[in-house]
Every structure is written in C-alpha cells, then in structure tokens.
Amino acid sequence: MSTVSKQVDGRGRTSSRREITYGLIFLGAGLLIFGLFARGGAPEQKTAFVLNPAGESQAIPVSDVVVPSLTALYVLALTCVFFGGWQLARGFRRVNLALGAVAALFVLAFLIWAARGKSLNLTGLLSSALLRSVPIALAGLSGVLCERCAVINIAIEGMMLTGAFAATLMGSVAANVWEWPKWAALPVGLVSALASGALLGLLLAVLAVRFKIDQIIAGTAINILSVGITSFLSSRIMAEFEYLNRPGTFTPFSIPLLANIPIIGPVFFEQNVLVYTLFILLVVIHVMLLYTRWGLRTRAVGEHPRAADTLGIDVFKNRYVNVTLGGMVGALGGAFLILGSVGRFDELMTAGKGFIGLAAMIFGNWMPFGAFGAALIFGFADALQTKLAILKVPIPSQFMLMAPYLVTMVVLAGVVGEAIPPAADGQPYEKQ
C-alpha cells in the first residue's frame, strides 16, 4: 500500500488519510461554531431549553435548562477543537463514535445559537423528529429485508405511495360509506395498505427473480407505475368525492409507567399504535435476522447464493418471501403518513422518503437498528426546519426545506465508502 494513503506513526500504529480527514473535520466543526455562532454574540444572552411537552402529558415535570449562550458556544467550540487535535495526534479507537459526538455538539451549538434570547421546547422537537422518522425507518426496514437476500428495492417510494393511497381510499370507504366505527374502519385501511405493498413486492420479486430484469430498472418502473396510478385515481375519485379522502387517524395513547419518564416518556411512549408497531418490528426483524434459521438462510442467500443452494436452501423462495415482506413494510410506511399523521392523501406526498429510507439503510449498515438510528437523524433534520421557522432564524426557508436532503447527500458521500453491502446484492441467481 502506498505511503500516501497510509502513514505509520512512532508507536507503530497506522494512520490513514481518512482518519486525518476526520481530525480536520472535527477542527473545522469547532472553528465553524466559533465563527458562525459564537462570534458577535452578546454576553448577556441566554438560551432556555424547555423539557416538558407543550400539551397534556403524564410525564413527571422537570425544570427547564437555561444556559448562557456565548459561554456555552465557546465551550462547545473548544471541545470540538480538542477532539480534532486528539484525532490528529493519537487517533480515536472508534472514530465513528467521535464523529457522532462532534455532530451532536455542532447541532447543540446550532440550537443554542438559534434560540439565543428565546426558549426552545426540546421535548417537542424530539417528539416531532421521531414522528417524521417513522416512515423513513419503515422504508429502511423494507430495504433491509430485501437487500439482505440480495434484491435491491428501489421501488420503496412507489410502495409507500401506493400504501398511502390504499389506506386512504379503503379507510374512507369503511368509515364514510359503510359507516363503520373508527376502531374498525382504520384497520381496514391498514390491511389494504399492507395488501397493496405485498402485491408490489411480489411484482418486484417476479421481475427480479423470475425474469431476472435489472433490479434498478424494475424498481424504477414500479415507482413510475405507482405515481401514475395514484395520481390518476386521486384526481378522478378523491378530488370529486371528498368523503373518500377522510379516513381518520389513530389516536395516540400512553403506555403506563413508561410515559411518566421525563423527556423520554412523552417522546417514545405517548404515540399512536403505528409508532409502537415500528418499535416491535425493529426488535422482531433484528432477532429473526440474527438469531433464527430464517435469518441465517436470508443472510446466506445475500452473501453467497450458490453455496446456500448447495446446502439445500431454496434461493428463489427466500427472495420471493423477503421481497414480499419488504413491500408490506414499505407500504406500512405509506399508511403511517395517512393513518398516523395527516389523515388525507395528496399526490406525491411521500416526497422522496422511500429514497431517504434507502440512504438510512446504507448508513445503518444494512441492520434494523442502524437504519432506525439513521432515520432519526433525517427526521431530526426535517423537524428542525419547522422549529427554526417558528424561532425566525435568519436563514432562508428554502435552505431549511433542503435540510433533510442535504443530510442524505452528506451521509451517502461520507459513509457509502465504508458500508459493505451483502456480497451478492443486486445480482440475479442462475440455478445450475
């Protein structure tokens, strides 16, 4: 290996160019905090972080946190500079954790600067970030299920959009035409969304597994199909019959005891049933993928399908099942946008969340909890632009709307080189 890409220090440890780049990034973050946020600040300004939710909550009340803005920004800037110096001089054993810490410090500095002389409801911001991350996390889980068996699912966006439309239409029919009660009508919409996702997942599996069509092209075709069908039907049906675009939403409810925990309780345990479903899916998929025979076979099919076939594993059946399940999970993300959030369908309302979910999957290294953690980052960026508009931060609103997509590009540019997909990802299998 060339001396340009690798250098050996006096202690015999190897310092790569990437590690040096991390050190410079840490230093740059500290200098940006000083130059953009701390410089020109007034010493008397303070920032208040409200830790109690705005509405009614079962959480135990806690006092607000008030910090002197300028002092806190100086401390955060110096901490990032220290991280950068340490990385350049000695190097962190787990540099990714250091990167996450510096990113968190930078975001905290930004919040302190944005809310200087004002107050920011931190609990409300985190709750909003969680809700906005749910569809992205479900899209990421859909990608994990598919790509772990070596099928690239570009069609998640279309699955989400179709799931949202099916949930709206059938939920509205059950509630407003059949006049079923809410507790019966909403599950009809949810089951309809899952059925539509299963059909699109099966279609992708047939195209990719049976006919061995290029998986990127097949997924793109399904996306175009979903956009065309949902846009046409919504303009012909929902625009004319408004009562078919009012399915209702699931009511949030609290989990006893857990909802009493300050900050964490209102954020995680005062949500609707679809958010709790995400938490359950995270645990179930993680356990099944890593600790069950199905998960072992799925990973074997994704890494070396010929060896798996030699051992008697039905590669085609495994991919059919996984991609169909992935379609259902993706459609569940679309159903959340309707039944767990806005309560009505609009054309192209997914707004790229399926593709952001794929970025979260890559950032999370094709693991369920990794994808969820990445989705929280994207959800936080999305929620932050709304809060900053309320605080009247002197940043153009267009840049705030770009925040989630900018984070997506930064993540892919910085992480995709390190993330290692399943070895057979995207490759059709020919049985011999």
CSV table of C-alpha atoms in Angstrom, one decimal:
chain,number,residue,atom,x,y,z
A,1,MET,CA,0.0,0.0,0.0
A,2,SER,CA,1.4,3.4,-0.9
A,3,THR,CA,2.8,5.8,1.7
A,4,VAL,CA,0.4,8.5,0.5
A,5,SER,CA,-2.7,6.6,1.7
A,6,LYS,CA,-1.1,5.1,4.8
A,7,GLN,CA,1.4,6.5,7.3
A,8,VAL,CA,2.9,4.8,10.3
A,9,ASP,CA,3.5,6.8,13.4
A,10,GLY,CA,6.2,6.4,16.1
A,11,ARG,CA,4.0,3.9,18.1
A,12,GLY,CA,3.7,1.6,15.2
A,13,ARG,CA,0.0,2.3,14.6
A,14,THR,CA,-1.3,3.0,11.2
A,15,SER,CA,-2.9,6.4,10.5
A,16,SER,CA,-4.9,6.5,7.2
A,17,ARG,CA,-5.7,9.5,5.2
A,18,ARG,CA,-9.4,9.1,6.2
A,19,GLU,CA,-8.5,9.3,9.9
A,20,ILE,CA,-6.6,12.5,9.2
A,21,THR,CA,-9.6,13.8,7.3
A,22,TYR,CA,-11.8,13.1,10.4
A,23,GLY,CA,-9.4,15.2,12.5
A,24,LEU,CA,-9.7,18.1,10.1
A,25,ILE,CA,-13.5,17.8,10.1
A,26,PHE,CA,-13.5,17.9,14.0
A,27,LEU,CA,-11.3,21.0,13.9
A,28,GLY,CA,-13.5,22.6,11.2
A,29,ALA,CA,-16.6,22.0,13.3
A,30,GLY,CA,-15.0,23.8,16.2
A,31,LEU,CA,-14.0,26.7,14.0
A,32,LEU,CA,-17.4,26.9,12.4
A,33,ILE,CA,-19.1,27.0,15.9
A,34,PHE,CA,-16.8,29.9,16.8
A,35,GLY,CA,-17.0,31.8,13.5
A,36,LEU,CA,-20.7,31.3,12.7
A,37,PHE,CA,-22.4,31.0,16.1
A,38,ALA,CA,-20.2,32.4,18.9
A,39,ARG,CA,-18.7,35.4,17.1
A,40,GLY,CA,-20.7,38.6,17.6
A,41,GLY,CA,-22.9,37.1,20.3
A,42,ALA,CA,-24.0,39.2,23.3
A,43,PRO,CA,-22.6,38.0,26.7
A,44,GLU,CA,-26.0,38.6,28.5
A,45,GLN,CA,-28.0,36.4,26.1
A,46,LYS,CA,-29.3,33.1,27.5
A,47,THR,CA,-30.9,30.1,25.8
A,48,ALA,CA,-33.7,28.2,27.6
A,49,PHE,CA,-34.5,24.5,26.7
A,50,VAL,CA,-38.0,23.5,27.7
A,51,LEU,CA,-38.0,19.8,28.8
A,52,ASN,CA,-41.8,19.5,29.3
A,53,PRO,CA,-44.2,18.8,26.4
A,54,ALA,CA,-46.5,21.7,25.4
A,55,GLY,CA,-49.8,19.7,25.7
A,56,GLU,CA,-51.1,17.4,28.4
A,57,SER,CA,-48.7,14.7,29.4
A,58,GLN,CA,-48.2,12.0,32.1
A,59,ALA,CA,-44.5,12.7,32.3
A,60,ILE,CA,-43.1,13.9,35.6
A,61,PRO,CA,-42.4,17.7,35.2
A,62,VAL,CA,-38.8,18.8,35.2
A,63,SER,CA,-37.2,22.2,35.3
A,64,ASP,CA,-36.1,24.0,32.1
A,65,VAL,CA,-32.4,24.1,31.3
A,66,VAL,CA,-31.1,27.7,30.9
A,67,VAL,CA,-27.5,28.2,29.7
A,68,PRO,CA,-25.5,31.4,28.9
A,69,SER,CA,-25.4,31.3,25.1
A,70,LEU,CA,-22.0,32.7,24.5
A,71,THR,CA,-20.2,30.7,27.2
A,72,ALA,CA,-21.8,27.5,26.0
A,73,LEU,CA,-20.8,28.1,22.4
A,74,TYR,CA,-17.2,28.8,23.4
A,75,VAL,CA,-17.1,25.5,25.4
A,76,LEU,CA,-18.6,23.5,22.6
A,77,ALA,CA,-16.2,25.1,20.1
A,78,LEU,CA,-13.2,24.2,22.3
A,79,THR,CA,-14.4,20.7,22.8
A,80,CYS,CA,-14.7,20.1,19.0
A,81,VAL,CA,-11.2,21.5,18.6
A,82,PHE,CA,-9.9,19.2,21.3
A,83,PHE,CA,-11.5,16.2,19.5
A,84,GLY,CA,-9.8,17.3,16.3
A,85,GLY,CA,-6.4,17.7,17.9
A,86,TRP,CA,-6.7,14.3,19.7
A,87,GLN,CA,-7.7,12.6,16.4
A,88,LEU,CA,-4.7,14.1,14.6
A,89,ALA,CA,-2.2,13.4,17.4
A,90,ARG,CA,-3.3,10.0,18.7
A,91,GLY,CA,-6.5,8.9,16.9
A,92,PHE,CA,-9.7,7.6,18.4
A,93,ARG,CA,-10.1,3.8,18.6
A,94,ARG,CA,-13.7,4.2,17.4
A,95,VAL,CA,-13.6,7.3,15.2
A,96,ASN,CA,-17.3,6.9,14.1
A,97,LEU,CA,-18.4,7.4,17.7
A,98,ALA,CA,-16.2,10.5,17.9
A,99,LEU,CA,-17.8,11.7,14.6
A,100,GLY,CA,-21.3,11.2,16.1
A,101,ALA,CA,-20.3,13.1,19.2
A,102,VAL,CA,-18.9,16.1,17.3
A,103,ALA,CA,-22.0,16.1,15.1
A,104,ALA,CA,-24.2,16.2,18.2
A,105,LEU,CA,-22.1,19.0,19.7
A,106,PHE,CA,-22.4,21.0,16.4
A,107,VAL,CA,-26.2,20.5,16.4
A,108,LEU,CA,-26.4,21.6,20.1
A,109,ALA,CA,-24.4,24.7,19.3
A,110,PHE,CA,-26.7,25.5,16.4
A,111,LEU,CA,-29.7,25.1,18.6
A,112,ILE,CA,-28.2,27.3,21.3
A,113,TRP,CA,-27.4,30.0,18.7
A,114,ALA,CA,-30.9,29.7,17.0
A,115,ALA,CA,-32.7,30.0,20.4
A,116,ARG,CA,-30.5,32.7,22.0
A,117,GLY,CA,-32.6,35.1,24.0
A,118,LYS,CA,-35.6,32.8,23.5
A,119,SER,CA,-36.8,29.3,24.5
A,120,LEU,CA,-36.9,26.0,22.6
A,121,ASN,CA,-39.1,23.1,23.5
A,122,LEU,CA,-36.6,20.3,23.2
A,123,THR,CA,-39.1,17.6,24.1
A,124,GLY,CA,-41.5,18.8,21.4
A,125,LEU,CA,-38.6,18.9,18.9
A,126,LEU,CA,-37.6,15.3,19.7
A,127,SER,CA,-41.2,14.1,19.5
A,128,SER,CA,-41.6,15.7,16.1
A,129,ALA,CA,-38.3,14.2,14.9
A,130,LEU,CA,-39.5,10.7,15.9
A,131,LEU,CA,-42.8,11.1,14.1
A,132,ARG,CA,-41.0,12.3,11.0
A,133,SER,CA,-38.5,9.5,11.1
A,134,VAL,CA,-41.1,6.7,11.3
A,135,PRO,CA,-41.9,6.4,7.6
A,136,ILE,CA,-38.2,6.7,6.8
A,137,ALA,CA,-37.4,4.0,9.3
A,138,LEU,CA,-40.0,1.7,7.8
A,139,ALA,CA,-38.6,2.3,4.4
A,140,GLY,CA,-35.2,1.5,5.7
A,141,LEU,CA,-36.5,-1.8,7.2
A,142,SER,CA,-38.1,-2.6,3.9
A,143,GLY,CA,-34.7,-2.2,2.2
A,144,VAL,CA,-33.0,-4.3,4.9
A,145,LEU,CA,-35.4,-7.2,4.3
A,146,CYS,CA,-34.9,-7.0,0.5
A,147,GLU,CA,-31.2,-6.4,0.3
A,148,ARG,CA,-30.3,-8.9,2.9
A,149,CYS,CA,-31.4,-11.5,0.4
A,150,ALA,CA,-29.6,-9.6,-2.4
A,151,VAL,CA,-32.6,-7.9,-4.1
A,152,ILE,CA,-32.2,-4.1,-4.5
A,153,ASN,CA,-35.5,-2.4,-3.8
A,154,ILE,CA,-35.6,0.9,-5.5
A,155,ALA,CA,-39.4,0.7,-5.5
A,156,ILE,CA,-39.9,1.6,-1.9
A,157,GLU,CA,-41.1,5.0,-2.8
A,158,GLY,CA,-43.8,3.6,-5.0
A,159,MET,CA,-44.8,1.0,-2.4
A,160,MET,CA,-45.1,3.8,0.2
A,161,LEU,CA,-47.2,6.0,-2.2
A,162,THR,CA,-49.5,3.1,-3.1
A,163,GLY,CA,-49.8,2.1,0.5
A,164,ALA,CA,-50.8,5.6,1.4
A,165,PHE,CA,-53.4,5.7,-1.3
A,166,ALA,CA,-54.9,2.3,-0.4
A,167,ALA,CA,-55.1,3.2,3.3
A,168,THR,CA,-56.9,6.4,2.5
A,169,LEU,CA,-59.4,5.0,0.0
A,170,MET,CA,-60.4,1.9,1.9
A,171,GLY,CA,-60.3,3.5,5.3
A,172,SER,CA,-62.6,6.3,3.9
A,173,VAL,CA,-64.9,3.7,2.4
A,174,ALA,CA,-65.2,1.8,5.6
A,175,ALA,CA,-65.7,5.0,7.7
A,176,ASN,CA,-67.8,7.1,5.4
A,177,VAL,CA,-69.6,4.7,3.1
A,178,TRP,CA,-70.1,1.6,5.2
A,179,GLU,CA,-70.3,3.8,8.3
A,180,TRP,CA,-68.1,1.5,10.4
A,181,PRO,CA,-66.8,2.9,13.7
A,182,LYS,CA,-63.3,4.3,13.8
A,183,TRP,CA,-61.8,1.3,15.6
A,184,ALA,CA,-63.0,-1.0,12.7
A,185,ALA,CA,-62.5,1.4,9.8
A,186,LEU,CA,-58.9,2.2,10.4
A,187,PRO,CA,-57.7,-1.4,10.4
A,188,VAL,CA,-59.4,-1.8,7.0
A,189,GLY,CA,-57.3,0.9,5.6
A,190,LEU,CA,-54.2,-0.5,7.3
A,191,VAL,CA,-54.7,-4.0,5.9
A,192,SER,CA,-55.5,-2.6,2.5
A,193,ALA,CA,-52.1,-0.8,2.5
A,194,LEU,CA,-50.3,-4.0,3.5
A,195,ALA,CA,-52.0,-5.9,0.7
A,196,SER,CA,-51.0,-3.3,-1.9
A,197,GLY,CA,-47.4,-3.4,-0.6
A,198,ALA,CA,-47.4,-7.2,-0.8
A,199,LEU,CA,-48.6,-7.1,-4.4
A,200,LEU,CA,-46.0,-4.6,-5.5
A,201,GLY,CA,-43.3,-6.6,-3.6
A,202,LEU,CA,-44.4,-9.8,-5.3
A,203,LEU,CA,-44.3,-7.9,-8.7
A,204,LEU,CA,-40.7,-6.8,-8.0
A,205,ALA,CA,-39.8,-10.3,-7.0
A,206,VAL,CA,-41.3,-11.8,-10.2
A,207,LEU,CA,-39.4,-9.2,-12.3
A,208,ALA,CA,-36.1,-9.5,-10.5
A,209,VAL,CA,-36.1,-13.2,-9.6
A,210,ARG,CA,-38.2,-15.0,-12.2
A,211,PHE,CA,-37.4,-12.9,-15.3
A,212,LYS,CA,-34.0,-11.5,-14.0
A,213,ILE,CA,-34.7,-8.0,-15.1
A,214,ASP,CA,-32.2,-5.4,-13.9
A,215,GLN,CA,-33.4,-4.6,-10.4
A,216,ILE,CA,-32.8,-0.9,-10.6
A,217,ILE,CA,-34.9,-0.7,-13.8
A,218,ALA,CA,-37.6,-2.9,-12.3
A,219,GLY,CA,-37.9,-0.8,-9.2
A,220,THR,CA,-37.9,2.4,-11.2
A,221,ALA,CA,-40.7,1.0,-13.4
A,222,ILE,CA,-42.8,0.2,-10.3
A,223,ASN,CA,-42.2,3.7,-9.0
A,224,ILE,CA,-43.5,5.3,-12.2
A,225,LEU,CA,-46.4,2.9,-12.2
A,226,SER,CA,-47.3,3.8,-8.6
A,227,VAL,CA,-47.1,7.6,-9.3
A,228,GLY,CA,-49.2,7.3,-12.4
A,229,ILE,CA,-52.0,5.2,-10.9
A,230,THR,CA,-52.3,7.1,-7.6
A,231,SER,CA,-52.2,10.5,-9.3
A,232,PHE,CA,-54.9,9.5,-11.8
A,233,LEU,CA,-57.2,7.8,-9.3
A,234,SER,CA,-56.8,10.5,-6.7
A,235,SER,CA,-57.7,13.2,-9.3
A,236,ARG,CA,-60.7,11.2,-10.5
A,237,ILE,CA,-62.0,9.8,-7.3
A,238,MET,CA,-60.8,11.8,-4.2
A,239,ALA,CA,-60.9,15.2,-5.8
A,240,GLU,CA,-64.6,14.6,-6.8
A,241,PHE,CA,-65.8,12.7,-3.7
A,242,GLU,CA,-64.1,14.5,-0.8
A,243,TYR,CA,-65.6,12.0,1.7
A,244,LEU,CA,-63.3,9.3,0.2
A,245,ASN,CA,-60.3,11.3,1.4
A,246,ARG,CA,-61.1,11.3,5.1
A,247,PRO,CA,-60.1,8.0,6.7
A,248,GLY,CA,-59.3,9.5,10.1
A,249,THR,CA,-56.2,8.8,12.2
A,250,PHE,CA,-55.1,6.6,15.0
A,251,THR,CA,-55.4,8.3,18.4
A,252,PRO,CA,-52.2,8.5,20.5
A,253,PHE,CA,-52.2,6.7,23.8
A,254,SER,CA,-49.8,6.4,26.7
A,255,ILE,CA,-48.0,3.3,28.0
A,256,PRO,CA,-48.4,3.2,31.8
A,257,LEU,CA,-45.3,3.9,33.9
A,258,LEU,CA,-43.0,4.4,30.8
A,259,ALA,CA,-44.9,7.5,29.8
A,260,ASN,CA,-44.0,9.0,33.3
A,261,ILE,CA,-40.3,9.2,32.5
A,262,PRO,CA,-39.3,12.8,31.9
A,263,ILE,CA,-38.3,13.7,28.3
A,264,ILE,CA,-38.2,10.0,27.1
A,265,GLY,CA,-41.8,9.3,28.1
A,266,PRO,CA,-43.5,11.9,26.0
A,267,VAL,CA,-41.2,11.3,23.1
A,268,PHE,CA,-41.4,7.5,22.8
A,269,PHE,CA,-44.4,6.3,24.9
A,270,GLU,CA,-47.2,8.8,24.1
A,271,GLN,CA,-47.6,7.9,20.5
A,272,ASN,CA,-50.1,6.1,18.3
A,273,VAL,CA,-50.2,2.4,17.5
A,274,LEU,CA,-48.2,2.6,14.3
A,275,VAL,CA,-45.2,4.1,16.1
A,276,TYR,CA,-45.4,1.2,18.6
A,277,THR,CA,-45.6,-1.2,15.6
A,278,LEU,CA,-42.3,0.2,14.3
A,279,PHE,CA,-40.7,-0.5,17.7
A,280,ILE,CA,-42.0,-4.1,17.6
A,281,LEU,CA,-40.9,-4.6,14.0
A,282,LEU,CA,-37.4,-3.4,14.9
A,283,VAL,CA,-37.0,-6.0,17.6
A,284,VAL,CA,-38.7,-8.8,15.6
A,285,ILE,CA,-36.6,-8.2,12.4
A,286,HIS,CA,-33.4,-7.8,14.4
A,287,VAL,CA,-33.9,-11.1,16.3
A,288,MET,CA,-35.2,-13.0,13.3
A,289,LEU,CA,-32.3,-11.8,11.1
A,290,LEU,CA,-29.5,-12.6,13.5
A,291,TYR,CA,-30.8,-15.4,15.7
A,292,THR,CA,-33.2,-17.6,13.7
A,293,ARG,CA,-32.8,-20.2,10.9
A,294,TRP,CA,-34.8,-17.9,8.5
A,295,GLY,CA,-32.3,-15.1,9.2
A,296,LEU,CA,-29.3,-17.3,8.7
A,297,ARG,CA,-30.7,-18.5,5.4
A,298,THR,CA,-31.5,-15.0,4.3
A,299,ARG,CA,-28.0,-13.8,5.0
A,300,ALA,CA,-26.5,-16.8,3.3
A,301,VAL,CA,-28.6,-16.1,0.2
A,302,GLY,CA,-27.5,-12.5,0.2
A,303,GLU,CA,-23.8,-13.3,0.6
A,304,HIS,CA,-23.3,-16.5,-1.4
A,305,PRO,CA,-26.5,-17.8,-3.0
A,306,ARG,CA,-24.7,-20.7,-4.8
A,307,ALA,CA,-23.3,-22.0,-1.6
A,308,ALA,CA,-26.7,-21.6,0.0
A,309,ASP,CA,-28.3,-23.6,-2.8
A,310,THR,CA,-25.7,-26.3,-2.5
A,311,LEU,CA,-26.8,-26.7,1.2
A,312,GLY,CA,-30.4,-27.1,0.2
A,313,ILE,CA,-31.7,-23.6,0.7
A,314,ASP,CA,-34.3,-22.5,-1.9
A,315,VAL,CA,-32.8,-19.2,-3.0
A,316,PHE,CA,-35.8,-18.2,-5.2
A,317,LYS,CA,-38.4,-18.9,-2.5
A,318,ASN,CA,-36.3,-17.0,0.1
A,319,ARG,CA,-36.1,-14.0,-2.2
A,320,TYR,CA,-39.8,-14.1,-3.0
A,321,VAL,CA,-40.8,-14.2,0.7
A,322,ASN,CA,-38.4,-11.5,1.7
A,323,VAL,CA,-39.2,-9.0,-1.1
A,324,THR,CA,-42.9,-9.5,-0.5
A,325,LEU,CA,-42.4,-8.8,3.2
A,326,GLY,CA,-40.3,-5.8,2.3
A,327,GLY,CA,-43.1,-4.5,0.2
A,328,MET,CA,-45.6,-4.8,3.1
A,329,VAL,CA,-43.2,-2.9,5.5
A,330,GLY,CA,-42.7,-0.2,2.8
A,331,ALA,CA,-46.5,0.2,2.4
A,332,LEU,CA,-46.8,0.4,6.2
A,333,GLY,CA,-44.6,3.5,6.0
A,334,GLY,CA,-47.0,5.0,3.5
A,335,ALA,CA,-50.0,4.1,5.7
A,336,PHE,CA,-48.4,5.9,8.6
A,337,LEU,CA,-48.3,9.1,6.6
A,338,ILE,CA,-52.1,8.9,6.4
A,339,LEU,CA,-53.5,6.9,9.4
A,340,GLY,CA,-50.8,8.0,11.8
A,341,SER,CA,-50.2,11.6,10.7
A,342,VAL,CA,-52.1,13.9,8.3
A,343,GLY,CA,-55.3,11.9,7.7
A,344,ARG,CA,-55.7,12.7,3.9
A,345,PHE,CA,-53.9,11.8,0.7
A,346,ASP,CA,-52.1,14.2,-1.6
A,347,GLU,CA,-50.4,13.4,-4.9
A,348,LEU,CA,-46.6,12.6,-4.4
A,349,MET,CA,-47.0,13.1,-0.7
A,350,THR,CA,-44.1,10.7,0.1
A,351,ALA,CA,-41.7,13.4,-1.2
A,352,GLY,CA,-38.7,11.1,-1.6
A,353,LYS,CA,-39.0,9.4,1.8
A,354,GLY,CA,-38.5,6.0,0.2
A,355,PHE,CA,-35.2,7.0,-1.2
A,356,ILE,CA,-34.1,8.6,2.1
A,357,GLY,CA,-35.0,5.3,3.7
A,358,LEU,CA,-32.5,3.6,1.4
A,359,ALA,CA,-29.9,6.1,2.5
A,360,ALA,CA,-30.8,5.3,6.1
A,361,MET,CA,-30.4,1.6,5.4
A,362,ILE,CA,-26.9,2.2,3.9
A,363,PHE,CA,-25.9,4.5,6.8
A,364,GLY,CA,-27.2,1.8,9.2
A,365,ASN,CA,-25.0,-0.8,7.6
A,366,TRP,CA,-28.0,-2.9,6.5
A,367,MET,CA,-29.0,-3.5,10.1
A,368,PRO,CA,-32.5,-2.8,11.5
A,369,PHE,CA,-31.5,-0.6,14.5
A,370,GLY,CA,-28.8,1.0,12.4
A,371,ALA,CA,-31.4,2.1,9.9
A,372,PHE,CA,-33.6,3.3,12.7
A,373,GLY,CA,-30.8,5.4,14.1
A,374,ALA,CA,-30.1,6.9,10.7
A,375,ALA,CA,-33.8,7.6,10.2
A,376,LEU,CA,-33.8,9.6,13.5
A,377,ILE,CA,-31.1,11.8,12.1
A,378,PHE,CA,-33.1,12.5,8.9
A,379,GLY,CA,-36.3,13.0,11.0
A,380,PHE,CA,-34.5,15.5,13.2
A,381,ALA,CA,-33.2,17.5,10.3
A,382,ASP,CA,-36.8,17.6,8.9
A,383,ALA,CA,-38.3,18.6,12.2
A,384,LEU,CA,-35.6,21.2,12.8
A,385,GLN,CA,-36.5,23.3,9.8
A,386,THR,CA,-40.1,23.7,11.1
A,387,LYS,CA,-38.9,24.7,14.6
A,388,LEU,CA,-36.4,27.2,13.2
A,389,ALA,CA,-39.1,28.9,11.1
A,390,ILE,CA,-41.0,29.4,14.3
A,391,LEU,CA,-37.9,30.9,16.0
A,392,LYS,CA,-37.5,33.2,13.0
A,393,VAL,CA,-33.9,32.2,12.5
A,394,PRO,CA,-32.2,34.4,9.8
A,395,ILE,CA,-31.8,31.6,7.3
A,396,PRO,CA,-33.9,31.4,4.1
A,397,SER,CA,-36.8,28.9,4.4
A,398,GLN,CA,-35.6,27.3,1.2
A,399,PHE,CA,-32.4,26.2,2.9
A,400,MET,CA,-34.4,24.8,5.8
A,401,LEU,CA,-36.6,22.8,3.4
A,402,MET,CA,-33.4,21.4,1.8
A,403,ALA,CA,-32.0,20.2,5.2
A,404,PRO,CA,-33.2,16.5,5.1
A,405,TYR,CA,-32.0,16.1,1.5
A,406,LEU,CA,-28.6,17.7,2.3
A,407,VAL,CA,-28.2,15.4,5.2
A,408,THR,CA,-28.9,12.5,2.9
A,409,MET,CA,-26.2,13.5,0.4
A,410,VAL,CA,-23.7,14.2,3.2
A,411,VAL,CA,-24.4,10.7,4.7
A,412,LEU,CA,-24.1,8.9,1.4
A,413,ALA,CA,-20.9,10.8,0.5
A,414,GLY,CA,-19.2,10.1,3.8
A,415,VAL,CA,-20.5,6.6,4.7
A,416,VAL,CA,-21.1,4.7,1.5
A,417,GLY,CA,-17.4,4.1,1.1
A,418,GLU,CA,-17.2,2.3,4.4
A,419,ALA,CA,-20.5,0.5,4.4
A,420,ILE,CA,-20.3,-3.1,2.9
A,421,PRO,CA,-23.5,-4.4,1.3
A,422,PRO,CA,-24.3,-8.1,1.0
A,423,ALA,CA,-21.8,-9.7,-1.5
A,424,ALA,CA,-24.5,-10.8,-4.0
A,425,ASP,CA,-26.6,-7.6,-3.7
A,426,GLY,CA,-28.3,-6.9,-7.0
A,427,GLN,CA,-27.1,-10.0,-8.8
A,428,PRO,CA,-29.6,-12.4,-10.3
A,429,TYR,CA,-29.1,-16.0,-9.5
A,430,GLU,CA,-28.9,-18.7,-12.1
A,431,LYS,CA,-29.6,-22.2,-10.8
A,432,GLN,CA,-27.3,-24.9,-12.2
